[in-house]
Amino acid sequence: MKNILIAGATGYLGSHLVKELQNRHYPFRALGRNEGKLKTLGLTADQRTVAEVTHPESLKNALTGIQVVISTVGITRQKDGLSYLDVDYRGNRNLLEAARKAGVKKFIYVSAISGDRLRHLKIMEAKEKFVDELKTSGMDYAIIRPNGFFSDMNDFLSMAQRGKVYLFGSGEYKFNPIHGADLAEAIVDAVPTNEREIIIGGPDVLTQNEVAEMALIAWKRPHNVLHFPDWSRKLLLAVLHTFTSPKFYGPYEFFLTMMAQDNIAPRFGSRRLASYFLQEVNRLPPEN
């Protein structure tokens, strides 16, 4: 098996990729900017690579001996003074350039479903700018487009814990989010293939109303789903664009846009959202 580098290893998906590679006993290294967090993943010293993708000099020897890079590098909420272009685009571009110099054979990048159609969103602008560069790099590549993570659904759980879930419109738009472990399995499966673009979702296609009901059931709350008219979603977007910076409104812009359309991807995996919700609730300390 080829030697693999996981970039962004301490994030949600990155940590699942580490577990998948550990389970398969594949040779790999995990790249992150915090050695303490890398150690919590149960990695040996020679599996840990500390570097910061926004600082290209730190990548100088980080990819020696690597044949495949899998990058989950990206930010949802901007912090440390860094923008989406700084991390999602320039950070991955730095990683790609280091991969070229190290003789890496393949670069796998995780973007998002419909990203190529949503370039007007700040998050997608940066991700797809890198996708364009990767496609013209001359290196073998694959673009992974997942349909949202189970962890993204925790917003439903947070609302349900307070007894009410709020939705825009009818709540009948459908999507099939995927568990990080299932997605990690699919990404590792893709390493030896020739697939250039993989659109992927979880096993269950659900309406927003169904997800809201699952979250309420997990908290043993009565059915209480409130629907706001869609014009209020559009008004909120306009207000955010007018009175806040891209750093603030970026994640809300993405979330509010994705909630106003169907997002259905080819199904994969075995983990169910209802079970995930119950696990998350059971993981939290008991309520007083």
XYZ file of C-alpha atoms in Angstrom:
288
model
C 0.000 0.000 0.000
C 1.189 3.514 -0.798
C 2.450 5.786 1.979
C -0.352 8.300 2.709
C -0.326 11.720 4.352
C -3.495 12.961 6.072
C -3.488 16.771 6.166
C -5.846 18.263 8.730
C -5.589 15.070 10.771
C -6.912 16.495 14.042
C -10.198 17.739 12.548
C -13.490 15.854 12.441
C -12.925 14.002 9.178
C -9.165 13.857 9.556
C -9.421 11.972 12.836
C -11.776 9.438 11.237
C -9.320 8.984 8.376
C -6.557 8.293 10.892
C -8.705 5.612 12.566
C -9.554 4.035 9.204
C -5.900 3.814 8.199
C -4.966 2.462 11.627
C -7.654 -0.220 11.304
C -6.371 -1.218 7.872
C -2.726 -1.147 9.042
C -1.772 1.078 6.102
C 1.449 3.099 6.238
C 0.606 6.756 6.789
C 1.579 9.994 8.469
C -0.749 12.548 10.040
C -0.092 16.255 9.556
C -1.417 18.850 11.977
C -0.264 22.072 13.545
C -0.680 20.910 17.166
C 1.487 18.011 18.296
C -0.541 17.588 21.487
C -3.700 16.941 19.469
C -1.834 14.571 17.161
C -0.705 12.553 20.174
C -4.313 12.099 21.316
C -4.962 10.140 18.087
C -2.736 7.313 19.284
C 0.005 7.993 16.747
C 3.604 6.925 17.045
C 6.313 9.553 16.787
C 7.125 8.648 13.188
C 3.422 8.970 12.250
C 3.193 12.547 13.502
C 4.140 15.501 11.304
C 3.795 18.986 12.773
C 3.426 21.738 10.191
C 1.226 24.710 9.344
C -0.067 24.718 5.778
C -0.365 28.506 5.759
C 3.405 28.653 6.401
C 4.963 26.959 3.357
C 8.411 26.855 4.935
C 7.083 24.425 7.570
C 6.196 21.955 4.800
C 9.726 21.775 3.409
C 10.434 18.170 4.491
C 6.954 17.195 5.653
C 6.070 15.113 2.585
C 9.296 13.166 2.098
C 8.471 9.594 1.116
C 4.755 10.316 0.703
C 2.964 8.985 -2.387
C -0.634 10.085 -1.709
C -1.903 13.218 0.053
C -5.448 13.366 1.433
C -6.307 16.931 2.410
C -9.210 17.776 4.683
C -7.709 21.214 5.317
C -10.329 23.947 5.602
C -12.122 26.156 8.073
C -15.800 26.627 8.765
C -15.555 29.557 11.157
C -12.661 31.885 10.487
C -10.271 32.379 13.381
C -6.682 33.365 14.161
C -7.079 36.205 11.670
C -7.120 33.736 8.762
C -9.630 33.889 5.912
C -11.134 31.135 3.766
C -8.741 32.129 0.989
C -5.814 31.915 3.421
C -6.598 28.357 4.503
C -8.916 26.603 2.028
C -7.138 28.001 -1.011
C -3.610 29.190 -0.178
C -3.011 26.577 2.523
C -3.959 23.745 0.180
C -1.993 25.371 -2.642
C 1.086 25.364 -0.395
C 0.449 21.710 0.336
C 0.074 20.935 -3.367
C 3.350 22.701 -4.191
C 5.139 20.760 -1.439
C 3.595 17.563 -2.826
C 4.929 18.353 -6.307
C 8.443 18.935 -4.973
C 8.321 15.709 -2.933
C 7.259 13.616 -5.920
C 3.782 12.782 -4.561
C 1.768 10.786 -7.107
C -1.830 11.611 -6.122
C -3.656 14.389 -4.274
C -7.143 13.797 -2.840
C -9.038 16.903 -1.749
C -12.264 17.086 0.235
C -14.565 19.904 -0.907
C -18.372 19.828 -0.612
C -21.421 18.783 -2.580
C -22.471 21.283 -5.264
C -19.399 23.387 -4.538
C -18.830 23.987 -8.231
C -22.329 25.538 -8.447
C -22.009 27.596 -5.265
C -18.882 29.608 -5.953
C -20.709 32.783 -4.936
C -20.551 31.593 -1.309
C -17.412 32.704 0.524
C -16.538 29.213 1.740
C -17.066 27.645 -1.676
C -15.206 30.413 -3.488
C -11.977 29.428 -1.738
C -12.493 25.668 -1.977
C -13.330 25.706 -5.677
C -10.456 28.053 -6.458
C -8.178 25.314 -5.150
C -10.123 22.615 -7.015
C -9.461 24.507 -10.247
C -5.752 24.649 -9.475
C -5.573 20.974 -8.543
C -7.277 19.939 -11.783
C -4.690 21.785 -13.864
C -1.697 20.745 -11.748
C -0.774 17.739 -13.867
C -0.918 15.511 -10.776
C -3.316 12.580 -10.446
C -6.167 13.755 -8.252
C -9.618 13.065 -6.828
C -12.186 15.568 -5.562
C -14.456 14.276 -2.781
C -17.830 16.020 -2.449
C -19.623 14.853 0.718
C -23.199 15.827 1.460
C -22.680 17.252 4.941
C -21.370 15.476 8.042
C -23.387 14.050 10.908
C -21.494 16.484 13.124
C -23.062 19.359 11.148
C -26.460 18.100 12.329
C -25.609 18.949 15.938
C -27.346 22.292 15.392
C -30.610 20.340 15.237
C -29.698 18.616 18.502
C -28.909 21.926 20.192
C -32.310 23.337 19.252
C -34.079 20.129 20.253
C -32.430 20.194 23.672
C -34.163 23.534 24.259
C -37.473 21.995 23.191
C -38.023 23.580 19.765
C -36.510 23.140 16.312
C -36.756 26.058 13.884
C -36.828 25.568 10.109
C -37.248 27.847 7.119
C -39.987 27.052 4.624
C -41.867 23.758 4.625
C -38.949 21.672 5.887
C -39.444 19.213 3.036
C -36.094 19.698 1.318
C -34.156 16.437 1.357
C -30.542 15.534 2.012
C -28.455 12.570 3.154
C -25.599 13.564 5.475
C -22.834 11.046 6.100
C -20.959 9.900 9.188
C -17.266 10.776 9.234
C -16.276 7.127 9.653
C -18.256 6.063 6.577
C -16.791 8.918 4.549
C -13.271 8.021 5.696
C -13.825 4.458 4.480
C -14.937 5.691 1.060
C -11.977 8.077 0.741
C -9.424 5.384 1.547
C -11.181 3.045 -0.899
C -10.693 5.736 -3.562
C -6.896 5.891 -3.187
C -6.112 3.165 -5.770
C -8.958 4.037 -8.170
C -9.051 6.341 -11.191
C -12.181 8.226 -10.080
C -11.644 11.967 -10.370
C -14.804 13.234 -8.644
C -16.781 11.393 -5.967
C -20.118 12.772 -4.780
C -21.201 10.913 -1.668
C -23.824 10.932 1.067
C -25.102 8.732 3.844
C -27.499 5.779 3.562
C -30.717 7.652 4.422
C -32.328 10.455 2.409
C -34.199 12.590 4.943
C -36.317 15.726 4.978
C -35.393 18.535 7.333
C -38.632 17.789 9.213
C -37.530 14.186 9.729
C -34.131 15.260 11.042
C -35.819 17.715 13.423
C -38.099 14.955 14.690
C -35.118 12.605 15.196
C -33.359 15.258 17.258
C -36.429 15.824 19.443
C -36.873 12.079 19.948
C -33.223 11.735 20.967
C -33.847 14.291 23.722
C -37.270 12.748 24.527
C -38.945 16.034 23.736
C -42.465 16.388 22.311
C -42.865 17.235 18.630
C -42.300 20.977 18.371
C -41.051 22.112 14.969
C -41.643 25.732 13.999
C -41.505 26.892 10.385
C -40.524 30.410 9.368
C -41.451 31.649 5.871
C -38.617 31.437 3.361
C -38.601 35.212 2.861
C -37.293 35.521 6.423
C -34.286 33.359 5.468
C -33.582 35.643 2.494
C -33.979 38.709 4.690
C -31.553 37.298 7.239
C -28.998 36.664 4.502
C -29.379 40.230 3.242
C -28.933 41.647 6.740
C -25.828 39.521 7.346
C -24.307 40.579 4.031
C -25.018 44.252 4.738
C -24.015 44.584 8.375
C -21.399 41.883 9.041
C -18.078 40.844 7.529
C -17.475 37.704 5.438
C -15.572 36.358 8.424
C -18.811 36.404 10.420
C -21.475 35.604 7.855
C -19.574 32.934 5.876
C -20.800 29.868 7.784
C -24.348 31.236 8.078
C -24.424 32.022 4.357
C -23.427 28.433 3.577
C -25.887 26.864 6.023
C -28.844 29.040 5.014
C -28.200 28.412 1.319
C -27.902 24.652 1.683
C -31.112 24.549 3.722
C -33.074 26.013 0.798
C -32.493 23.211 -1.698
C -32.401 19.441 -2.050
C -28.919 17.984 -1.574
C -29.090 14.310 -2.443
C -25.917 12.350 -3.163
C -25.269 8.693 -4.021
C -25.769 6.675 -0.849
C -22.921 5.055 1.038
C -22.263 3.660 4.501
C -24.167 1.953 7.266
C -24.284 4.479 10.098
C -27.657 6.102 10.762
C -28.320 9.665 11.889
C -30.912 8.627 14.490
C -28.330 6.393 16.175
C -25.742 9.170 16.035
C -28.157 11.576 17.744
C -28.804 9.088 20.548
C -25.066 8.533 21.011
C -24.459 12.272 21.207
C -27.204 12.763 23.795
C -25.942 9.826 25.876
C -22.412 11.214 25.716
C -23.452 14.449 27.415
C -23.782 14.751 31.207
C -27.315 14.163 32.563
C -29.587 17.210 32.702
C -30.509 18.505 36.143
